[in-house]
């Protein structure tokens, strides 16, 4: 390889002599006027000249991006991957030959390789940035050597395209190296901004020249807007914008340039000193509207690359905002209203940790609000002039304000100027025109991830369905149990209501049954079967009249006693209703013995009707005795008197005797007048062969006679004969 390098050096001397002779390069030993300057044209067909490739391989100055893996696993230099490096002009160095300079089409090819293969390669930008920074600078140097401003229009347009992509590369390099997890060793933000400024300056000259030649540059408004945002602190930008508005109003009114001017107007302040005059002076009038600035940057009106350019000034803009905040609200009292949360929203921070770090870098204190309170900025702290955080903090990386505008585009897509609207066509071209492109990446990485995501989503749906089913079952059984309990409570309530109604009905029925007719009670007692001994029945029949007469109170001396025969004739002539009235009234005679108050109320109890012998009884006293009466005073036939326990016992004994049952059945029939009745010594005489019915009727006849006798007594008393 050394012999080959020696041979190339000898050949290089001959080539230089031939180029000087043909006016391809300047003769270093001869002066030339400016109008006689030679237009230099590169003839190198490769990304790296042959002489440089051999020289660097011999000197072992090959970058890692220019090596390939040999079969034995070692990295070896690859001349196909080598790119011409940047070399400064120095005294004593020979001028470059046409074979050392690449033509504009080759420069475009070289830049395509750097962006698509190196930036879009497997190595991260932190490992390839130094190589890219040097090789892009070499490309710009080759364009400068060939003086593309005085060359053909096609070469000028190629230069504009390459410079635009190089400018985007520097902008996004500044943004990506601001990430907190990126190793920025070997990266200098100052050098990056310097190359960006030089690239934008060259672009502005190219745009002016293309406008003079009536060439259309589709991205001119975009990069003029970047130039305005990049030079926020240069008052000369206002003059350039005014000149642009006078000379090219259609370009000045472009939305991108108008948005850039709005950002410029929002961040101007009265604190910073500006040139170019000396001494520097501040703006007399400025908005200093930081909140508006960050609101505009967040909006969709600002592109991703323009937001990256504005991100360069975030630290300086935030420092000016804190200065204005202290000047407007500083007081001896502690201000707790300026919390870190409000500062995060107002100054475009991602979190409160960044706010605390920035405020402390500016020399201000942050106080904790205590339990349940927010931390706040102490506005009375810090020096008179806040410390510039640029020397302490590197350029910030904004995830919420800037990075969210990327929309998943790769860095080669962004550098090549592919917007989200243009992305689909470029993606299709990338799939089918490049080896190891997005289609291979999709098959290797995207498809498994999609399958995994689909499976995870399926698991989540199944888990959610299972939870819904279990929760539904649990609440269904709970609802069922609650419904059963409520049903039981309702049925119990209904049962208790029915029971209360039944009890009230039974009470009413009992009260009604207690108010049965005393006549029927007396009749039932009279119709009860006698004892098994025949002599007992006759004895009872004999003693009934005497017992009844004993119940009668003694009449006064003035009262006349009615003969018994007359009473019997009167009773026989009365109809059935008067007979029932007499039986009803006879009960009053017996009741008067137990209740002496009957005598005092006799006039209200018994009165004689005008048309017959019907007697109306006292309703309330019969009611107290458990009897119900008809309107005419006769007790209802359906009412039954209360029977004593002895009577019920005799009734049960009577059920055992068929003859007594038959006698009782016949006794319930309407009574008939006895065929023959006689009294012997005050007692009924009953033949021995007379059946039981006749004996019973005889007893009833004697009882009725006694009751008639009592009725006559009370009637006479009611007429006032002995009152």
mmCIF file of N, CA and C in Angstrom, residues 482-556:
data_model
loop_
_atom_site.group_PDB
_atom_site.id
_atom_site.type_symbol
_atom_site.label_atom_id
_atom_site.label_comp_id
_atom_site.label_asym_id
_atom_site.label_seq_id
_atom_site.Cartn_x
_atom_site.Cartn_y
_atom_site.Cartn_z
ATOM 1 N N UNK A 482 -81.852 -9.570 47.505
ATOM 2 C CA UNK A 482 -82.592 -8.398 47.969
ATOM 3 C C UNK A 482 -84.060 -8.465 47.551
ATOM 4 N N UNK A 483 -84.298 -8.929 46.310
ATOM 5 C CA UNK A 483 -85.676 -9.041 45.843
ATOM 6 C C UNK A 483 -86.445 -10.082 46.657
ATOM 7 N N UNK A 484 -85.789 -11.209 46.992
ATOM 8 C CA UNK A 484 -86.456 -12.218 47.804
ATOM 9 C C UNK A 484 -86.796 -11.675 49.182
ATOM 10 N N UNK A 485 -85.838 -10.968 49.781
ATOM 11 C CA UNK A 485 -86.104 -10.402 51.097
ATOM 12 C C UNK A 485 -87.255 -9.403 51.044
ATOM 13 N N UNK A 486 -87.232 -8.536 50.033
ATOM 14 C CA UNK A 486 -88.319 -7.575 49.915
ATOM 15 C C UNK A 486 -89.648 -8.279 49.657
ATOM 16 N N UNK A 487 -89.606 -9.367 48.862
ATOM 17 C CA UNK A 487 -90.831 -10.128 48.629
ATOM 18 C C UNK A 487 -91.364 -10.751 49.903
ATOM 19 N N UNK A 488 -90.436 -11.306 50.705
ATOM 20 C CA UNK A 488 -90.872 -11.883 51.974
ATOM 21 C C UNK A 488 -91.444 -10.816 52.902
ATOM 22 N N UNK A 489 -90.791 -9.672 52.946
ATOM 23 C CA UNK A 489 -91.311 -8.588 53.786
ATOM 24 C C UNK A 489 -92.686 -8.145 53.311
ATOM 25 N N UNK A 490 -92.872 -8.044 51.993
ATOM 26 C CA UNK A 490 -94.174 -7.638 51.465
ATOM 27 C C UNK A 490 -95.240 -8.683 51.763
ATOM 28 N N UNK A 491 -94.884 -9.965 51.574
ATOM 29 C CA UNK A 491 -95.859 -11.016 51.874
ATOM 30 C C UNK A 491 -96.192 -11.056 53.366
ATOM 31 N N UNK A 492 -95.177 -10.842 54.219
ATOM 32 C CA UNK A 492 -95.456 -10.789 55.653
ATOM 33 C C UNK A 492 -96.367 -9.630 56.012
ATOM 34 N N UNK A 493 -96.118 -8.475 55.357
ATOM 35 C CA UNK A 493 -96.974 -7.321 55.605
ATOM 36 C C UNK A 493 -98.414 -7.612 55.177
ATOM 37 N N UNK A 494 -98.549 -8.250 53.999
ATOM 38 C CA UNK A 494 -99.893 -8.601 53.531
ATOM 39 C C UNK A 494 -100.555 -9.617 54.454
ATOM 40 N N UNK A 495 -99.780 -10.581 54.939
ATOM 41 C CA UNK A 495 -100.343 -11.594 55.849
ATOM 42 C C UNK A 495 -100.803 -10.948 57.144
ATOM 43 N N UNK A 496 -99.978 -10.038 57.676
ATOM 44 C CA UNK A 496 -100.387 -9.360 58.901
ATOM 45 C C UNK A 496 -101.634 -8.514 58.682
ATOM 46 N N UNK A 497 -101.717 -7.883 57.509
ATOM 47 C CA UNK A 497 -102.913 -7.101 57.210
ATOM 48 C C UNK A 497 -104.148 -7.996 57.120
ATOM 49 N N UNK A 498 -104.003 -9.122 56.432
ATOM 50 C CA UNK A 498 -105.134 -10.060 56.347
ATOM 51 C C UNK A 498 -105.491 -10.612 57.715
ATOM 52 N N UNK A 499 -104.476 -10.874 58.538
ATOM 53 C CA UNK A 499 -104.747 -11.385 59.882
ATOM 54 C C UNK A 499 -105.494 -10.352 60.713
ATOM 55 N N UNK A 500 -105.073 -9.072 60.587
ATOM 56 C CA UNK A 500 -105.785 -8.029 61.328
ATOM 57 C C UNK A 500 -107.232 -7.908 60.860
ATOM 58 N N UNK A 501 -107.440 -8.004 59.540
ATOM 59 C CA UNK A 501 -108.818 -7.981 59.036
ATOM 60 C C UNK A 501 -109.619 -9.168 59.543
ATOM 61 N N UNK A 502 -109.004 -10.346 59.551
ATOM 62 C CA UNK A 502 -109.698 -11.542 60.026
ATOM 63 C C UNK A 502 -110.063 -11.424 61.499
ATOM 64 N N UNK A 503 -109.119 -10.878 62.283
ATOM 65 C CA UNK A 503 -109.391 -10.720 63.715
ATOM 66 C C UNK A 503 -110.534 -9.728 63.931
ATOM 67 N N UNK A 504 -110.514 -8.633 63.177
ATOM 68 C CA UNK A 504 -111.607 -7.661 63.320
ATOM 69 C C UNK A 504 -112.943 -8.263 62.910
ATOM 70 N N UNK A 505 -112.912 -9.070 61.829
ATOM 71 C CA UNK A 505 -114.151 -9.736 61.424
ATOM 72 C C UNK A 505 -114.629 -10.723 62.478
ATOM 73 N N UNK A 506 -113.656 -11.455 63.049
ATOM 74 C CA UNK A 506 -114.039 -12.392 64.103
ATOM 75 C C UNK A 506 -114.611 -11.664 65.306
ATOM 76 N N UNK A 507 -114.019 -10.512 65.652
ATOM 77 C CA UNK A 507 -114.559 -9.743 66.771
ATOM 78 C C UNK A 507 -115.965 -9.257 66.476
ATOM 79 N N UNK A 508 -116.153 -8.761 65.263
ATOM 80 C CA UNK A 508 -117.503 -8.343 64.897
ATOM 81 C C UNK A 508 -118.475 -9.512 64.932
ATOM 82 N N UNK A 509 -118.018 -10.641 64.406
ATOM 83 C CA UNK A 509 -118.865 -11.825 64.409
ATOM 84 C C UNK A 509 -119.160 -12.288 65.828
ATOM 85 N N UNK A 510 -118.166 -12.192 66.702
ATOM 86 C CA UNK A 510 -118.355 -12.588 68.085
ATOM 87 C C UNK A 510 -119.317 -11.656 68.787
ATOM 88 N N UNK A 511 -119.153 -10.353 68.551
ATOM 89 C CA UNK A 511 -120.089 -9.402 69.141
ATOM 90 C C UNK A 511 -121.493 -9.636 68.637
ATOM 91 N N UNK A 512 -121.611 -9.982 67.356
ATOM 92 C CA UNK A 512 -122.935 -10.280 66.821
ATOM 93 C C UNK A 512 -123.529 -11.548 67.405
ATOM 94 N N UNK A 513 -122.671 -12.546 67.582
ATOM 95 C CA UNK A 513 -123.164 -13.805 68.153
ATOM 96 C C UNK A 513 -123.533 -13.648 69.618
ATOM 97 N N UNK A 514 -122.850 -12.712 70.339
ATOM 98 C CA UNK A 514 -123.179 -12.500 71.745
ATOM 99 C C UNK A 514 -124.509 -11.792 71.919
ATOM 100 N N UNK A 515 -124.912 -11.077 70.850
ATOM 101 C CA UNK A 515 -126.189 -10.344 70.941
ATOM 102 C C UNK A 515 -127.369 -11.165 70.441
ATOM 103 N N UNK A 516 -127.381 -12.437 70.708
ATOM 104 C CA UNK A 516 -128.504 -13.309 70.302
ATOM 105 C C UNK A 516 -129.731 -13.044 71.179
ATOM 106 N N UNK A 517 -130.810 -13.528 70.746
ATOM 107 C CA UNK A 517 -132.080 -13.276 71.433
ATOM 108 C C UNK A 517 -132.155 -14.026 72.752
ATOM 109 N N UNK A 518 -132.582 -13.308 73.784
ATOM 110 C CA UNK A 518 -132.774 -13.969 75.082
ATOM 111 C C UNK A 518 -133.926 -14.961 75.033
ATOM 112 N N UNK A 519 -134.839 -14.712 74.118
ATOM 113 C CA UNK A 519 -135.955 -15.653 73.974
ATOM 114 C C UNK A 519 -135.438 -16.995 73.518
ATOM 115 N N UNK A 520 -134.538 -16.952 72.512
ATOM 116 C CA UNK A 520 -133.965 -18.214 72.053
ATOM 117 C C UNK A 520 -133.120 -18.852 73.127
ATOM 118 N N UNK A 521 -132.459 -18.013 73.963
ATOM 119 C CA UNK A 521 -131.666 -18.573 75.052
ATOM 120 C C UNK A 521 -132.566 -19.309 76.042
ATOM 121 N N UNK A 522 -133.651 -18.637 76.365
ATOM 122 C CA UNK A 522 -134.587 -19.283 77.290
ATOM 123 C C UNK A 522 -135.178 -20.523 76.662
ATOM 124 N N UNK A 523 -135.483 -20.412 75.368
ATOM 125 C CA UNK A 523 -136.043 -21.561 74.670
ATOM 126 C C UNK A 523 -135.054 -22.703 74.645
ATOM 127 N N UNK A 524 -133.810 -22.384 74.392
ATOM 128 C CA UNK A 524 -132.800 -23.440 74.354
ATOM 129 C C UNK A 524 -132.649 -24.092 75.724
ATOM 130 N N UNK A 525 -132.670 -23.265 76.756
ATOM 131 C CA UNK A 525 -132.563 -23.852 78.090
ATOM 132 C C UNK A 525 -133.764 -24.743 78.391
ATOM 133 N N UNK A 526 -134.899 -24.283 77.925
ATOM 134 C CA UNK A 526 -136.095 -25.101 78.170
ATOM 135 C C UNK A 526 -136.091 -26.371 77.362
ATOM 136 N N UNK A 527 -135.471 -26.296 76.169
ATOM 137 C CA UNK A 527 -135.453 -27.468 75.281
ATOM 138 C C UNK A 527 -134.306 -28.394 75.559
ATOM 139 N N UNK A 528 -133.445 -28.057 76.505
ATOM 140 C CA UNK A 528 -132.349 -28.973 76.817
ATOM 141 C C UNK A 528 -132.926 -30.250 77.389
ATOM 142 N N UNK A 529 -132.346 -31.370 77.035
ATOM 143 C CA UNK A 529 -132.892 -32.666 77.503
ATOM 144 C C UNK A 529 -132.752 -32.779 79.011
ATOM 145 N N UNK A 530 -133.707 -33.431 79.633
ATOM 146 C CA UNK A 530 -133.646 -33.614 81.085
ATOM 147 C C UNK A 530 -132.629 -34.662 81.447
ATOM 148 N N UNK A 531 -132.398 -34.853 82.741
ATOM 149 C CA UNK A 531 -131.497 -35.930 83.155
ATOM 150 C C UNK A 531 -132.070 -37.275 82.791
ATOM 151 N N UNK A 532 -131.213 -38.271 82.911
ATOM 152 C CA UNK A 532 -131.614 -39.637 82.530
ATOM 153 C C UNK A 532 -132.766 -40.152 83.388
ATOM 154 N N UNK A 533 -132.894 -39.652 84.641
ATOM 155 C CA UNK A 533 -134.002 -40.107 85.477
ATOM 156 C C UNK A 533 -135.275 -39.380 85.058
ATOM 157 N N UNK A 534 -136.358 -40.107 84.849
ATOM 158 C CA UNK A 534 -137.599 -39.452 84.440
ATOM 159 C C UNK A 534 -138.143 -38.508 85.502
ATOM 160 N N UNK A 535 -137.925 -38.789 86.748
ATOM 161 C CA UNK A 535 -138.478 -37.934 87.792
ATOM 162 C C UNK A 535 -137.906 -36.541 87.813
ATOM 163 N N UNK A 536 -136.667 -36.366 87.324
ATOM 164 C CA UNK A 536 -136.011 -35.059 87.340
ATOM 165 C C UNK A 536 -136.697 -34.082 86.418
ATOM 166 N N UNK A 537 -137.124 -34.564 85.213
ATOM 167 C CA UNK A 537 -137.789 -33.657 84.282
ATOM 168 C C UNK A 537 -139.092 -33.133 84.890
ATOM 169 N N UNK A 538 -139.850 -33.981 85.516
ATOM 170 C CA UNK A 538 -141.117 -33.523 86.096
ATOM 171 C C UNK A 538 -140.865 -32.568 87.240
ATOM 172 N N UNK A 539 -139.802 -32.817 87.976
ATOM 173 C CA UNK A 539 -139.483 -31.921 89.072
ATOM 174 C C UNK A 539 -139.089 -30.552 88.568
ATOM 175 N N UNK A 540 -138.320 -30.542 87.442
ATOM 176 C CA UNK A 540 -137.909 -29.262 86.863
ATOM 177 C C UNK A 540 -139.113 -28.487 86.355
ATOM 178 N N UNK A 541 -140.041 -29.210 85.734
ATOM 179 C CA UNK A 541 -141.238 -28.545 85.232
ATOM 180 C C UNK A 541 -142.078 -27.945 86.347
ATOM 181 N N UNK A 542 -142.060 -28.629 87.475
ATOM 182 C CA UNK A 542 -142.833 -28.098 88.587
ATOM 183 C C UNK A 542 -142.189 -26.872 89.208
ATOM 184 N N UNK A 543 -140.845 -26.843 89.201
ATOM 185 C CA UNK A 543 -140.163 -25.759 89.902
ATOM 186 C C UNK A 543 -139.947 -24.531 89.045
ATOM 187 N N UNK A 544 -140.159 -24.626 87.741
ATOM 188 C CA UNK A 544 -139.893 -23.478 86.882
ATOM 189 C C UNK A 544 -140.807 -22.316 87.198
ATOM 190 N N UNK A 545 -142.152 -22.533 87.298
ATOM 191 C CA UNK A 545 -142.993 -21.378 87.600
ATOM 192 C C UNK A 545 -142.643 -20.734 88.919
ATOM 193 N N UNK A 546 -142.348 -21.540 89.928
ATOM 194 C CA UNK A 546 -141.998 -20.965 91.207
ATOM 195 C C UNK A 546 -140.706 -20.166 91.121
ATOM 196 N N UNK A 547 -139.772 -20.692 90.352
ATOM 197 C CA UNK A 547 -138.516 -19.946 90.209
ATOM 198 C C UNK A 547 -138.738 -18.640 89.497
ATOM 199 N N UNK A 548 -139.617 -18.671 88.509
ATOM 200 C CA UNK A 548 -139.892 -17.441 87.782
ATOM 201 C C UNK A 548 -140.603 -16.435 88.664
ATOM 202 N N UNK A 549 -141.538 -16.931 89.425
ATOM 203 C CA UNK A 549 -142.254 -16.026 90.319
ATOM 204 C C UNK A 549 -141.363 -15.461 91.394
ATOM 205 N N UNK A 550 -140.341 -16.208 91.740
ATOM 206 C CA UNK A 550 -139.399 -15.698 92.725
ATOM 207 C C UNK A 550 -138.577 -14.553 92.148
ATOM 208 N N UNK A 551 -138.369 -14.597 90.864
ATOM 209 C CA UNK A 551 -137.583 -13.536 90.244
ATOM 210 C C UNK A 551 -138.355 -12.225 90.163
ATOM 211 N N UNK A 552 -139.692 -12.324 90.296
ATOM 212 C CA UNK A 552 -140.486 -11.101 90.180
ATOM 213 C C UNK A 552 -140.410 -10.323 91.482
ATOM 214 N N UNK A 553 -140.284 -9.025 91.395
ATOM 215 C CA UNK A 553 -140.316 -8.226 92.614
ATOM 216 C C UNK A 553 -141.732 -8.152 93.183
ATOM 217 N N UNK A 554 -141.886 -7.973 94.452
ATOM 218 C CA UNK A 554 -143.251 -7.914 95.031
ATOM 219 C C UNK A 554 -143.964 -6.669 94.554
ATOM 220 N N UNK A 555 -145.238 -6.804 94.152
ATOM 221 C CA UNK A 555 -146.010 -5.646 93.666
ATOM 222 C C UNK A 555 -146.405 -4.747 94.816
ATOM 223 N N UNK A 556 -146.636 -3.501 94.528
ATOM 224 C CA UNK A 556 -147.092 -2.585 95.570
ATOM 225 C C UNK A 556 -148.508 -2.930 96.035
#
